[in-house]
GROMACS .gro file of C-alpha atoms in nm:
model
  311
    1UNK     CA    1  -7.471   4.358 -12.139
    2UNK     CA    2  -7.479   3.982 -12.082
    3UNK     CA    3  -7.145   3.806 -12.067
    4UNK     CA    4  -7.031   3.604 -12.373
    5UNK     CA    5  -7.096   3.279 -12.190
    6UNK     CA    6  -7.451   3.378 -12.102
    7UNK     CA    7  -7.529   3.502 -12.453
    8UNK     CA    8  -7.399   3.177 -12.602
    9UNK     CA    9  -7.613   2.982 -12.357
   10UNK     CA   10  -7.927   3.185 -12.441
   11UNK     CA   11  -7.867   3.143 -12.814
   12UNK     CA   12  -7.958   2.777 -12.779
   13UNK     CA   13  -8.315   2.871 -12.682
   14UNK     CA   14  -8.567   3.001 -12.937
   15UNK     CA   15  -8.671   3.362 -12.894
   16UNK     CA   16  -9.038   3.275 -12.843
   17UNK     CA   17  -8.950   3.051 -12.547
   18UNK     CA   18  -8.759   3.334 -12.380
   19UNK     CA   19  -9.055   3.567 -12.436
   20UNK     CA   20  -9.293   3.317 -12.277
   21UNK     CA   21  -9.056   3.273 -11.983
   22UNK     CA   22  -9.045   3.652 -11.943
   23UNK     CA   23  -9.426   3.668 -11.929
   24UNK     CA   24  -9.438   3.382 -11.676
   25UNK     CA   25  -9.193   3.565 -11.448
   26UNK     CA   26  -9.405   3.880 -11.463
   27UNK     CA   27  -9.721   3.683 -11.376
   28UNK     CA   28  -9.543   3.521 -11.080
   29UNK     CA   29  -9.421   3.862 -10.961
   30UNK     CA   30  -9.773   4.007 -10.980
   31UNK     CA   31  -9.912   3.711 -10.785
   32UNK     CA   32  -9.646   3.748 -10.514
   33UNK     CA   33  -9.720   4.121 -10.476
   34UNK     CA   34 -10.094   4.058 -10.442
   35UNK     CA   35 -10.029   3.774 -10.198
   36UNK     CA   36  -9.796   3.981  -9.981
   37UNK     CA   37  -9.993   4.305  -9.967
   38UNK     CA   38 -10.356   4.210 -10.013
   39UNK     CA   39 -10.615   3.972  -9.875
   40UNK     CA   40 -10.926   3.848 -10.043
   41UNK     CA   41 -11.225   4.086 -10.030
   42UNK     CA   42 -11.000   4.364  -9.897
   43UNK     CA   43 -10.968   4.719 -10.022
   44UNK     CA   44 -10.590   4.678 -10.041
   45UNK     CA   45 -10.614   4.393 -10.288
   46UNK     CA   46 -10.852   4.583 -10.515
   47UNK     CA   47 -10.615   4.883 -10.511
   48UNK     CA   48 -10.323   4.660 -10.612
   49UNK     CA   49 -10.520   4.494 -10.889
   50UNK     CA   50 -10.634   4.834 -11.017
   51UNK     CA   51 -10.274   4.955 -11.013
   52UNK     CA   52 -10.158   4.650 -11.210
   53UNK     CA   53 -10.430   4.707 -11.472
   54UNK     CA   54 -10.332   5.076 -11.497
   55UNK     CA   55  -9.962   4.992 -11.538
   56UNK     CA   56 -10.036   4.728 -11.802
   57UNK     CA   57 -10.250   4.977 -11.995
   58UNK     CA   58  -9.980   5.243 -11.978
   59UNK     CA   59  -9.710   5.000 -12.093
   60UNK     CA   60  -9.916   4.889 -12.393
   61UNK     CA   61  -9.993   5.251 -12.484
   62UNK     CA   62  -9.626   5.349 -12.451
   63UNK     CA   63  -9.528   5.062 -12.680
   64UNK     CA   64  -9.784   5.173 -12.939
   65UNK     CA   65  -9.669   5.534 -12.916
   66UNK     CA   66  -9.312   5.417 -12.983
   67UNK     CA   67  -9.424   5.230 -13.294
   68UNK     CA   68  -9.617   5.534 -13.419
   69UNK     CA   69  -9.334   5.770 -13.313
   70UNK     CA   70  -9.561   5.987 -13.097
   71UNK     CA   71  -9.285   6.142 -12.890
   72UNK     CA   72  -9.498   6.380 -12.683
   73UNK     CA   73  -9.756   6.114 -12.593
   74UNK     CA   74  -9.477   5.872 -12.501
   75UNK     CA   75  -9.318   6.134 -12.273
   76UNK     CA   76  -9.648   6.203 -12.094
   77UNK     CA   77  -9.727   5.834 -12.048
   78UNK     CA   78  -9.382   5.760 -11.907
   79UNK     CA   79  -9.426   6.036 -11.648
   80UNK     CA   80  -9.771   5.900 -11.562
   81UNK     CA   81  -9.616   5.557 -11.511
   82UNK     CA   82  -9.357   5.698 -11.270
   83UNK     CA   83  -9.625   5.898 -11.089
   84UNK     CA   84  -9.843   5.589 -11.054
   85UNK     CA   85  -9.556   5.395 -10.897
   86UNK     CA   86  -9.494   5.674 -10.645
   87UNK     CA   87  -9.866   5.705 -10.574
   88UNK     CA   88  -9.913   5.335 -10.495
   89UNK     CA   89  -9.625   5.351 -10.247
   90UNK     CA   90  -9.787   5.647 -10.072
   91UNK     CA   91 -10.131   5.485 -10.065
   92UNK     CA   92 -10.002   5.153  -9.930
   93UNK     CA   93  -9.731   5.292  -9.704
   94UNK     CA   94  -9.858   5.103  -9.397
   95UNK     CA   95  -9.862   4.771  -9.588
   96UNK     CA   96  -9.511   4.833  -9.724
   97UNK     CA   97  -9.392   4.923  -9.375
   98UNK     CA   98  -9.532   4.598  -9.235
   99UNK     CA   99  -9.379   4.400  -9.522
  100UNK     CA  100  -9.033   4.552  -9.471
  101UNK     CA  101  -9.056   4.500  -9.094
  102UNK     CA  102  -9.142   4.130  -9.133
  103UNK     CA  103  -8.871   4.091  -9.396
  104UNK     CA  104  -8.613   4.253  -9.167
  105UNK     CA  105  -8.709   4.031  -8.875
  106UNK     CA  106  -8.683   3.723  -9.093
  107UNK     CA  107  -9.050   3.634  -9.045
  108UNK     CA  108  -9.077   3.482  -9.391
  109UNK     CA  109  -9.358   3.242  -9.300
  110UNK     CA  110  -9.583   3.531  -9.199
  111UNK     CA  111  -9.537   3.688  -9.542
  112UNK     CA  112  -9.726   3.392  -9.689
  113UNK     CA  113  -9.989   3.309  -9.426
  114UNK     CA  114 -10.132   2.962  -9.448
  115UNK     CA  115 -10.509   2.963  -9.473
  116UNK     CA  116 -10.522   2.624  -9.300
  117UNK     CA  117 -10.406   2.784  -8.976
  118UNK     CA  118 -10.672   3.050  -9.004
  119UNK     CA  119 -10.965   2.811  -9.021
  120UNK     CA  120 -11.195   2.766  -8.729
  121UNK     CA  121 -11.130   2.428  -8.567
  122UNK     CA  122 -11.458   2.230  -8.543
  123UNK     CA  123 -11.380   2.036  -8.223
  124UNK     CA  124 -11.274   2.187  -7.891
  125UNK     CA  125 -11.266   2.547  -8.013
  126UNK     CA  126 -11.626   2.523  -8.132
  127UNK     CA  127 -11.732   2.384  -7.795
  128UNK     CA  128 -11.565   2.676  -7.620
  129UNK     CA  129 -11.749   2.925  -7.839
  130UNK     CA  130 -12.085   2.755  -7.793
  131UNK     CA  131 -12.039   2.731  -7.415
  132UNK     CA  132 -11.958   3.101  -7.399
  133UNK     CA  133 -12.262   3.192  -7.612
  134UNK     CA  134 -12.489   2.978  -7.397
  135UNK     CA  135 -12.368   3.137  -7.073
  136UNK     CA  136 -12.393   3.488  -7.215
  137UNK     CA  137 -12.744   3.413  -7.340
  138UNK     CA  138 -12.861   3.277  -7.004
  139UNK     CA  139 -12.719   3.578  -6.819
  140UNK     CA  140 -12.851   3.819  -7.084
  141UNK     CA  141 -12.512   3.974  -7.148
  142UNK     CA  142 -12.486   4.137  -7.490
  143UNK     CA  143 -12.215   3.996  -7.715
  144UNK     CA  144 -12.093   4.018  -8.074
  145UNK     CA  145 -11.851   3.756  -8.211
  146UNK     CA  146 -11.699   3.780  -8.558
  147UNK     CA  147 -11.568   3.448  -8.693
  148UNK     CA  148 -11.328   3.468  -8.986
  149UNK     CA  149 -11.386   3.178  -9.225
  150UNK     CA  150 -11.107   3.240  -9.475
  151UNK     CA  151 -10.820   3.485  -9.478
  152UNK     CA  152 -10.783   3.751  -9.204
  153UNK     CA  153 -11.004   4.053  -9.263
  154UNK     CA  154 -10.832   4.377  -9.353
  155UNK     CA  155 -10.853   4.612  -9.049
  156UNK     CA  156 -10.950   4.895  -9.284
  157UNK     CA  157 -11.291   4.728  -9.312
  158UNK     CA  158 -11.359   4.810  -8.946
  159UNK     CA  159 -11.463   5.148  -8.813
  160UNK     CA  160 -11.213   5.089  -8.531
  161UNK     CA  161 -10.962   4.798  -8.519
  162UNK     CA  162 -10.994   4.764  -8.142
  163UNK     CA  163 -10.727   4.610  -7.920
  164UNK     CA  164 -10.507   4.324  -8.041
  165UNK     CA  165 -10.509   4.023  -7.805
  166UNK     CA  166 -10.387   3.710  -7.991
  167UNK     CA  167 -10.505   3.488  -7.705
  168UNK     CA  168 -10.621   3.129  -7.707
  169UNK     CA  169 -10.996   3.086  -7.735
  170UNK     CA  170 -11.168   2.984  -7.412
  171UNK     CA  171 -11.524   3.014  -7.290
  172UNK     CA  172 -11.415   3.197  -6.975
  173UNK     CA  173 -11.213   3.456  -7.165
  174UNK     CA  174 -11.494   3.529  -7.410
  175UNK     CA  175 -11.741   3.574  -7.124
  176UNK     CA  176 -11.498   3.802  -6.940
  177UNK     CA  177 -11.446   4.025  -7.242
  178UNK     CA  178 -11.819   4.102  -7.261
  179UNK     CA  179 -11.866   4.183  -6.894
  180UNK     CA  180 -11.986   4.543  -6.866
  181UNK     CA  181 -11.728   4.611  -6.597
  182UNK     CA  182 -11.439   4.552  -6.839
  183UNK     CA  183 -11.292   4.812  -7.074
  184UNK     CA  184 -11.322   4.588  -7.382
  185UNK     CA  185 -11.690   4.489  -7.357
  186UNK     CA  186 -11.814   4.747  -7.609
  187UNK     CA  187 -11.763   4.619  -7.963
  188UNK     CA  188 -11.696   4.289  -8.133
  189UNK     CA  189 -11.450   4.011  -8.055
  190UNK     CA  190 -11.263   3.876  -8.359
  191UNK     CA  191 -11.205   3.497  -8.364
  192UNK     CA  192 -10.931   3.383  -8.601
  193UNK     CA  193 -10.871   3.010  -8.611
  194UNK     CA  194 -10.811   2.896  -8.253
  195UNK     CA  195 -10.717   3.246  -8.134
  196UNK     CA  196 -10.895   3.559  -8.017
  197UNK     CA  197 -10.736   3.813  -8.249
  198UNK     CA  198 -10.885   4.136  -8.112
  199UNK     CA  199 -11.155   4.283  -7.890
  200UNK     CA  200 -11.353   4.609  -7.875
  201UNK     CA  201 -11.363   4.619  -8.256
  202UNK     CA  202 -11.622   4.859  -8.397
  203UNK     CA  203 -11.793   4.716  -8.704
  204UNK     CA  204 -11.972   4.912  -8.978
  205UNK     CA  205 -12.350   4.929  -8.949
  206UNK     CA  206 -12.591   4.824  -9.217
  207UNK     CA  207 -12.800   5.084  -9.396
  208UNK     CA  208 -13.102   4.854  -9.420
  209UNK     CA  209 -13.420   4.943  -9.238
  210UNK     CA  210 -13.453   4.678  -8.966
  211UNK     CA  211 -13.703   4.594  -8.697
  212UNK     CA  212 -13.691   4.800  -8.379
  213UNK     CA  213 -13.628   4.480  -8.189
  214UNK     CA  214 -13.281   4.463  -8.342
  215UNK     CA  215 -13.018   4.675  -8.173
  216UNK     CA  216 -12.676   4.808  -8.269
  217UNK     CA  217 -12.507   4.467  -8.241
  218UNK     CA  218 -12.748   4.316  -8.493
  219UNK     CA  219 -12.702   4.609  -8.730
  220UNK     CA  220 -12.324   4.576  -8.699
  221UNK     CA  221 -12.338   4.200  -8.765
  222UNK     CA  222 -12.548   4.248  -9.079
  223UNK     CA  223 -12.333   4.540  -9.197
  224UNK     CA  224 -12.010   4.347  -9.156
  225UNK     CA  225 -12.133   4.036  -9.336
  226UNK     CA  226 -12.268   4.255  -9.616
  227UNK     CA  227 -11.918   4.386  -9.680
  228UNK     CA  228 -11.721   4.065  -9.620
  229UNK     CA  229 -11.877   3.740  -9.738
  230UNK     CA  230 -11.610   3.519  -9.574
  231UNK     CA  231 -11.715   3.578  -9.216
  232UNK     CA  232 -11.993   3.501  -8.967
  233UNK     CA  233 -12.126   3.707  -8.679
  234UNK     CA  234 -12.287   3.562  -8.366
  235UNK     CA  235 -12.503   3.806  -8.172
  236UNK     CA  236 -12.638   3.766  -7.819
  237UNK     CA  237 -12.915   4.011  -7.737
  238UNK     CA  238 -12.874   4.201  -7.413
  239UNK     CA  239 -13.248   4.252  -7.370
  240UNK     CA  240 -13.383   3.905  -7.448
  241UNK     CA  241 -13.076   3.681  -7.448
  242UNK     CA  242 -13.170   3.545  -7.792
  243UNK     CA  243 -12.897   3.414  -8.019
  244UNK     CA  244 -12.862   3.523  -8.383
  245UNK     CA  245 -12.627   3.433  -8.665
  246UNK     CA  246 -12.549   3.674  -8.950
  247UNK     CA  247 -12.403   3.560  -9.281
  248UNK     CA  248 -12.381   3.746  -9.612
  249UNK     CA  249 -12.610   4.021  -9.489
  250UNK     CA  250 -12.888   3.792  -9.363
  251UNK     CA  251 -12.980   3.726  -9.000
  252UNK     CA  252 -13.111   3.397  -8.862
  253UNK     CA  253 -13.285   3.428  -8.526
  254UNK     CA  254 -13.365   3.312  -8.270
  255UNK     CA  255 -13.134   3.010  -8.253
  256UNK     CA  256 -13.088   2.741  -7.992
  257UNK     CA  257 -12.743   2.619  -7.896
  258UNK     CA  258 -12.795   2.296  -8.091
  259UNK     CA  259 -12.914   2.479  -8.402
  260UNK     CA  260 -12.619   2.718  -8.382
  261UNK     CA  261 -12.385   2.419  -8.358
  262UNK     CA  262 -12.540   2.266  -8.670
  263UNK     CA  263 -12.494   2.586  -8.868
  264UNK     CA  264 -12.134   2.633  -8.757
  265UNK     CA  265 -12.041   2.271  -8.818
  266UNK     CA  266 -12.194   2.293  -9.164
  267UNK     CA  267 -12.000   2.612  -9.237
  268UNK     CA  268 -11.668   2.481  -9.110
  269UNK     CA  269 -11.704   2.119  -9.222
  270UNK     CA  270 -11.373   1.981  -9.355
  271UNK     CA  271 -11.563   1.803  -9.634
  272UNK     CA  272 -11.729   2.122  -9.752
  273UNK     CA  273 -11.398   2.301  -9.726
  274UNK     CA  274 -11.218   2.041  -9.936
  275UNK     CA  275 -11.491   2.050 -10.201
  276UNK     CA  276 -11.477   2.430 -10.216
  277UNK     CA  277 -11.099   2.432 -10.244
  278UNK     CA  278 -11.110   2.163 -10.513
  279UNK     CA  279 -11.369   2.357 -10.713
  280UNK     CA  280 -11.172   2.681 -10.684
  281UNK     CA  281 -10.847   2.506 -10.777
  282UNK     CA  282 -11.010   2.337 -11.076
  283UNK     CA  283 -11.161   2.663 -11.196
  284UNK     CA  284 -10.825   2.840 -11.154
  285UNK     CA  285 -10.644   2.561 -11.341
  286UNK     CA  286 -10.887   2.581 -11.632
  287UNK     CA  287 -10.854   2.959 -11.652
  288UNK     CA  288 -10.474   2.944 -11.645
  289UNK     CA  289 -10.475   2.671 -11.909
  290UNK     CA  290 -10.703   2.863 -12.144
  291UNK     CA  291 -10.510   3.187 -12.101
  292UNK     CA  292 -10.183   3.000 -12.151
  293UNK     CA  293 -10.303   2.852 -12.481
  294UNK     CA  294 -10.407   3.195 -12.607
  295UNK     CA  295 -10.073   3.342 -12.500
  296UNK     CA  296  -9.875   3.065 -12.672
  297UNK     CA  297 -10.074   3.104 -12.997
  298UNK     CA  298 -10.012   3.479 -13.001
  299UNK     CA  299  -9.642   3.425 -12.925
  300UNK     CA  300  -9.609   3.181 -13.214
  301UNK     CA  301  -9.781   3.425 -13.450
  302UNK     CA  302  -9.564   3.720 -13.348
  303UNK     CA  303  -9.237   3.530 -13.345
  304UNK     CA  304  -9.288   3.303 -13.645
  305UNK     CA  305  -9.060   3.357 -13.952
  306UNK     CA  306  -9.368   3.425 -14.171
  307UNK     CA  307  -9.467   3.729 -13.969
  308UNK     CA  308  -9.113   3.866 -14.001
  309UNK     CA  309  -9.121   3.818 -14.380
  310UNK     CA  310  -9.448   4.010 -14.403
  311UNK     CA  311  -9.293   4.298 -14.215
   0.00000   0.00000   0.00000
Protein backbone atom coordinates (compact mmCIF):
# COMPACT_ATOMS: atom_id res chain seq x y z
CA UNK A 1 0.00 0.00 0.00
CA UNK A 2 1.22 3.53 -0.72
CA UNK A 3 2.31 5.59 2.25
CA UNK A 4 -0.06 8.31 3.56
CA UNK A 5 2.18 11.01 2.16
CA UNK A 6 2.19 9.47 -1.31
CA UNK A 7 -1.57 8.91 -1.32
CA UNK A 8 -2.17 12.52 -0.30
CA UNK A 9 0.15 13.66 -3.07
CA UNK A 10 -1.61 11.51 -5.69
CA UNK A 11 -5.03 12.76 -4.57
CA UNK A 12 -4.18 16.14 -6.06
CA UNK A 13 -4.09 14.63 -9.55
CA UNK A 14 -7.26 13.61 -11.42
CA UNK A 15 -7.69 9.89 -11.97
CA UNK A 16 -7.73 10.22 -15.75
CA UNK A 17 -4.30 11.87 -15.71
CA UNK A 18 -2.85 9.00 -13.69
CA UNK A 19 -4.37 6.52 -16.15
CA UNK A 20 -2.83 8.35 -19.10
CA UNK A 21 0.54 8.43 -17.32
CA UNK A 22 0.25 4.69 -16.71
CA UNK A 23 -0.35 4.07 -20.43
CA UNK A 24 2.59 6.31 -21.38
CA UNK A 25 4.91 4.34 -19.09
CA UNK A 26 3.79 1.07 -20.66
CA UNK A 27 4.41 2.45 -24.18
CA UNK A 28 7.89 3.61 -23.16
CA UNK A 29 8.64 0.19 -21.65
CA UNK A 30 7.54 -1.57 -24.84
CA UNK A 31 9.70 0.73 -26.95
CA UNK A 32 12.75 0.12 -24.73
CA UNK A 33 12.28 -3.67 -24.97
CA UNK A 34 12.03 -3.55 -28.76
CA UNK A 35 15.03 -1.22 -28.94
CA UNK A 36 17.18 -3.42 -26.72
CA UNK A 37 16.36 -6.82 -28.17
CA UNK A 38 15.41 -6.21 -31.79
CA UNK A 39 16.69 -4.48 -34.89
CA UNK A 40 14.72 -3.27 -37.83
CA UNK A 41 13.85 -5.95 -40.42
CA UNK A 42 15.05 -8.67 -38.03
CA UNK A 43 13.24 -11.82 -37.00
CA UNK A 44 13.84 -10.97 -33.33
CA UNK A 45 11.93 -7.71 -33.60
CA UNK A 46 8.95 -9.35 -35.28
CA UNK A 47 8.88 -12.01 -32.52
CA UNK A 48 8.86 -9.30 -29.84
CA UNK A 49 6.13 -7.34 -31.57
CA UNK A 50 4.06 -10.51 -31.97
CA UNK A 51 4.54 -11.29 -28.28
CA UNK A 52 3.41 -7.78 -27.28
CA UNK A 53 0.27 -8.11 -29.43
CA UNK A 54 -0.46 -11.53 -27.89
CA UNK A 55 -0.01 -10.21 -24.34
CA UNK A 56 -2.21 -7.18 -25.03
CA UNK A 57 -4.94 -9.45 -26.44
CA UNK A 58 -4.75 -11.76 -23.44
CA UNK A 59 -4.92 -8.86 -20.98
CA UNK A 60 -7.99 -7.39 -22.67
CA UNK A 61 -9.67 -10.81 -22.74
CA UNK A 62 -8.85 -11.41 -19.07
CA UNK A 63 -10.35 -8.04 -18.17
CA UNK A 64 -13.53 -8.87 -20.09
CA UNK A 65 -13.76 -12.30 -18.47
CA UNK A 66 -13.52 -10.62 -15.05
CA UNK A 67 -16.39 -8.29 -15.91
CA UNK A 68 -18.52 -11.21 -17.15
CA UNK A 69 -17.40 -13.40 -14.21
CA UNK A 70 -16.14 -16.21 -16.45
CA UNK A 71 -13.91 -17.83 -13.86
CA UNK A 72 -12.74 -20.81 -15.93
CA UNK A 73 -11.87 -18.70 -18.98
CA UNK A 74 -10.02 -16.23 -16.76
CA UNK A 75 -8.00 -19.06 -15.20
CA UNK A 76 -7.01 -20.48 -18.60
CA UNK A 77 -6.05 -17.07 -19.99
CA UNK A 78 -3.90 -16.26 -16.95
CA UNK A 79 -2.00 -19.53 -17.39
CA UNK A 80 -1.56 -18.77 -21.09
CA UNK A 81 -0.14 -15.37 -20.17
CA UNK A 82 2.40 -16.94 -17.83
CA UNK A 83 3.29 -19.57 -20.44
CA UNK A 84 3.79 -16.89 -23.08
CA UNK A 85 6.19 -15.00 -20.81
CA UNK A 86 8.23 -18.15 -20.20
CA UNK A 87 8.16 -19.02 -23.90
CA UNK A 88 9.52 -15.65 -25.04
CA UNK A 89 12.42 -15.99 -22.59
CA UNK A 90 13.26 -19.41 -24.02
CA UNK A 91 12.98 -18.24 -27.63
CA UNK A 92 15.14 -15.14 -27.07
CA UNK A 93 17.57 -16.66 -24.59
CA UNK A 94 20.64 -15.59 -26.60
CA UNK A 95 19.40 -11.98 -26.82
CA UNK A 96 18.62 -11.91 -23.09
CA UNK A 97 22.06 -13.37 -22.35
CA UNK A 98 23.74 -10.66 -24.43
CA UNK A 99 21.62 -7.97 -22.77
CA UNK A 100 22.48 -9.16 -19.24
CA UNK A 101 26.17 -9.46 -20.14
CA UNK A 102 26.31 -5.88 -21.47
CA UNK A 103 24.36 -4.65 -18.46
CA UNK A 104 26.74 -6.41 -16.07
CA UNK A 105 29.79 -4.96 -17.81
CA UNK A 106 28.30 -1.48 -17.65
CA UNK A 107 28.24 -1.14 -21.45
CA UNK A 108 25.13 1.03 -21.37
CA UNK A 109 25.92 2.85 -24.62
CA UNK A 110 25.96 -0.42 -26.55
CA UNK A 111 22.44 -1.18 -25.32
CA UNK A 112 21.21 1.78 -27.36
CA UNK A 113 23.41 1.75 -30.48
CA UNK A 114 23.57 5.01 -32.35
CA UNK A 115 22.62 4.62 -35.98
CA UNK A 116 24.89 7.55 -36.89
CA UNK A 117 27.94 5.45 -36.04
CA UNK A 118 26.69 2.62 -38.20
CA UNK A 119 26.41 4.65 -41.38
CA UNK A 120 28.88 4.22 -44.16
CA UNK A 121 31.19 7.25 -44.29
CA UNK A 122 31.17 8.75 -47.82
CA UNK A 123 34.76 10.06 -47.86
CA UNK A 124 37.89 8.03 -47.14
CA UNK A 125 36.06 4.79 -46.34
CA UNK A 126 34.29 4.87 -49.69
CA UNK A 127 37.60 5.40 -51.47
CA UNK A 128 39.07 2.39 -49.69
CA UNK A 129 36.14 0.21 -50.77
CA UNK A 130 36.28 1.39 -54.38
CA UNK A 131 40.06 0.89 -54.57
CA UNK A 132 39.68 -2.64 -53.26
CA UNK A 133 36.90 -3.43 -55.74
CA UNK A 134 38.94 -2.05 -58.63
CA UNK A 135 42.00 -4.13 -57.72
CA UNK A 136 39.94 -7.27 -57.23
CA UNK A 137 38.22 -6.68 -60.57
CA UNK A 138 41.49 -6.19 -62.44
CA UNK A 139 42.99 -9.33 -60.91
CA UNK A 140 39.74 -11.27 -61.41
CA UNK A 141 39.47 -12.27 -57.77
CA UNK A 142 35.92 -13.12 -56.74
CA UNK A 143 34.51 -10.97 -53.94
CA UNK A 144 31.24 -10.31 -52.13
CA UNK A 145 30.84 -7.21 -49.94
CA UNK A 146 27.73 -6.55 -47.87
CA UNK A 147 27.28 -2.90 -46.86
CA UNK A 148 24.87 -2.22 -44.02
CA UNK A 149 22.99 1.03 -44.62
CA UNK A 150 20.98 1.26 -41.41
CA UNK A 151 21.04 -0.80 -38.25
CA UNK A 152 23.26 -3.90 -37.93
CA UNK A 153 21.73 -6.96 -39.55
CA UNK A 154 20.58 -9.73 -37.24
CA UNK A 155 23.05 -12.67 -37.59
CA UNK A 156 20.07 -15.04 -37.74
CA UNK A 157 19.48 -13.74 -41.28
CA UNK A 158 22.74 -15.38 -42.41
CA UNK A 159 23.20 -19.05 -43.13
CA UNK A 160 26.50 -18.78 -41.24
CA UNK A 161 27.61 -15.69 -39.23
CA UNK A 162 31.26 -16.18 -40.20
CA UNK A 163 34.18 -14.84 -38.19
CA UNK A 164 33.95 -11.57 -36.26
CA UNK A 165 36.77 -9.13 -37.10
CA UNK A 166 35.78 -5.56 -36.08
CA UNK A 167 38.73 -4.13 -38.02
CA UNK A 168 39.15 -0.77 -39.67
CA UNK A 169 38.26 -0.71 -43.35
CA UNK A 170 41.24 -0.58 -45.70
CA UNK A 171 41.71 -1.53 -49.32
CA UNK A 172 44.61 -3.83 -48.49
CA UNK A 173 42.68 -5.74 -45.84
CA UNK A 174 39.66 -6.25 -48.08
CA UNK A 175 41.87 -7.56 -50.88
CA UNK A 176 43.69 -9.88 -48.47
CA UNK A 177 40.46 -11.37 -47.15
CA UNK A 178 39.43 -12.50 -50.64
CA UNK A 179 42.74 -14.10 -51.57
CA UNK A 180 42.13 -17.79 -52.26
CA UNK A 181 45.08 -18.72 -50.08
CA UNK A 182 43.39 -17.32 -46.95
CA UNK A 183 40.92 -19.19 -44.76
CA UNK A 184 38.31 -16.41 -44.89
CA UNK A 185 38.04 -15.91 -48.66
CA UNK A 186 34.90 -18.04 -49.09
CA UNK A 187 31.82 -16.01 -48.21
CA UNK A 188 30.90 -12.37 -47.77
CA UNK A 189 32.63 -9.55 -45.90
CA UNK A 190 30.29 -7.40 -43.78
CA UNK A 191 31.05 -3.65 -43.77
CA UNK A 192 29.48 -1.74 -40.88
CA UNK A 193 30.18 1.98 -40.84
CA UNK A 194 33.95 2.41 -40.99
CA UNK A 195 34.64 -1.13 -39.75
CA UNK A 196 34.86 -4.62 -41.21
CA UNK A 197 32.45 -6.42 -38.92
CA UNK A 198 32.91 -10.01 -40.12
CA UNK A 199 34.28 -12.21 -42.89
CA UNK A 200 33.45 -15.63 -44.37
CA UNK A 201 29.73 -14.94 -43.83
CA UNK A 202 27.46 -17.28 -45.78
CA UNK A 203 24.43 -15.46 -47.17
CA UNK A 204 21.09 -17.00 -48.18
CA UNK A 205 20.64 -17.65 -51.89
CA UNK A 206 17.79 -16.34 -53.97
CA UNK A 207 15.20 -18.73 -55.34
CA UNK A 208 14.82 -16.79 -58.59
CA UNK A 209 15.82 -18.39 -61.85
CA UNK A 210 18.87 -16.41 -63.01
CA UNK A 211 21.16 -16.44 -66.00
CA UNK A 212 23.87 -19.08 -66.09
CA UNK A 213 26.41 -16.30 -66.25
CA UNK A 214 25.61 -15.42 -62.65
CA UNK A 215 27.35 -17.53 -60.04
CA UNK A 216 26.81 -18.24 -56.35
CA UNK A 217 28.03 -14.79 -55.25
CA UNK A 218 25.42 -13.08 -57.42
CA UNK A 219 22.68 -15.39 -56.16
CA UNK A 220 23.75 -14.70 -52.56
CA UNK A 221 23.78 -10.93 -53.15
CA UNK A 222 20.27 -10.98 -54.62
CA UNK A 223 18.99 -13.34 -51.91
CA UNK A 224 20.34 -11.18 -49.10
CA UNK A 225 18.94 -7.92 -50.47
CA UNK A 226 15.59 -9.62 -51.02
CA UNK A 227 15.38 -10.36 -47.30
CA UNK A 228 16.92 -7.15 -45.96
CA UNK A 229 16.09 -3.92 -47.76
CA UNK A 230 18.57 -1.81 -45.75
CA UNK A 231 21.73 -3.24 -47.26
CA UNK A 232 23.75 -3.33 -50.49
CA UNK A 233 25.90 -6.07 -51.95
CA UNK A 234 28.89 -5.49 -54.23
CA UNK A 235 29.91 -8.51 -56.29
CA UNK A 236 33.14 -9.00 -58.24
CA UNK A 237 32.97 -11.87 -60.72
CA UNK A 238 35.82 -14.34 -60.55
CA UNK A 239 35.44 -15.34 -64.19
CA UNK A 240 35.08 -11.96 -65.90
CA UNK A 241 36.06 -9.44 -63.23
CA UNK A 242 32.81 -7.51 -63.80
CA UNK A 243 31.37 -5.45 -60.96
CA UNK A 244 27.73 -5.73 -59.87
CA UNK A 245 25.61 -4.00 -57.26
CA UNK A 246 22.56 -5.67 -55.68
CA UNK A 247 19.84 -3.71 -53.90
CA UNK A 248 16.35 -4.81 -52.88
CA UNK A 249 16.61 -7.99 -54.91
CA UNK A 250 17.72 -6.35 -58.16
CA UNK A 251 21.17 -6.56 -59.74
CA UNK A 252 22.87 -3.80 -61.72
CA UNK A 253 25.73 -4.98 -63.91
CA UNK A 254 28.26 -4.48 -65.28
CA UNK A 255 29.41 -1.31 -63.50
CA UNK A 256 32.51 0.81 -63.86
CA UNK A 257 34.30 2.19 -60.83
CA UNK A 258 32.92 5.67 -61.50
CA UNK A 259 29.36 4.40 -61.89
CA UNK A 260 29.67 2.37 -58.69
CA UNK A 261 30.88 5.49 -56.88
CA UNK A 262 27.86 7.44 -58.13
CA UNK A 263 25.45 4.79 -56.88
CA UNK A 264 27.11 4.51 -53.48
CA UNK A 265 27.36 8.27 -53.01
CA UNK A 266 23.69 8.59 -53.91
CA UNK A 267 22.77 5.86 -51.43
CA UNK A 268 24.85 7.25 -48.59
CA UNK A 269 24.37 10.96 -49.30
CA UNK A 270 23.95 12.95 -46.05
CA UNK A 271 21.23 15.04 -47.73
CA UNK A 272 19.20 12.00 -48.69
CA UNK A 273 19.74 10.58 -45.23
CA UNK A 274 18.52 13.74 -43.52
CA UNK A 275 15.44 13.89 -45.74
CA UNK A 276 14.62 10.25 -45.03
CA UNK A 277 15.05 10.71 -41.29
CA UNK A 278 12.93 13.87 -41.36
CA UNK A 279 10.17 12.10 -43.28
CA UNK A 280 10.21 9.12 -40.93
CA UNK A 281 10.24 11.38 -37.87
CA UNK A 282 7.37 13.46 -39.23
CA UNK A 283 5.33 10.36 -40.02
CA UNK A 284 6.03 8.93 -36.55
CA UNK A 285 5.08 12.24 -34.89
CA UNK A 286 1.78 12.37 -36.77
CA UNK A 287 0.96 8.77 -35.86
CA UNK A 288 1.76 9.34 -32.18
CA UNK A 289 -0.29 12.54 -32.17
CA UNK A 290 -3.34 10.90 -33.74
CA UNK A 291 -3.16 7.88 -31.44
CA UNK A 292 -2.68 10.17 -28.45
CA UNK A 293 -5.82 12.15 -29.31
CA UNK A 294 -7.86 8.96 -29.61
CA UNK A 295 -6.48 7.68 -26.31
CA UNK A 296 -7.26 10.96 -24.51
CA UNK A 297 -10.83 11.03 -25.87
CA UNK A 298 -11.45 7.46 -24.71
CA UNK A 299 -9.93 8.24 -21.30
CA UNK A 300 -12.21 11.25 -20.87
CA UNK A 301 -15.25 9.18 -21.81
CA UNK A 302 -14.41 6.34 -19.43
CA UNK A 303 -13.41 8.55 -16.51
CA UNK A 304 -15.99 11.32 -16.87
CA UNK A 305 -18.62 11.68 -14.07
CA UNK A 306 -21.44 11.13 -16.63
CA UNK A 307 -20.23 7.64 -17.46
CA UNK A 308 -20.13 6.78 -13.75
CA UNK A 309 -23.71 8.02 -13.30
CA UNK A 310 -24.90 5.83 -16.17
CA UNK A 311 -23.33 2.82 -14.53
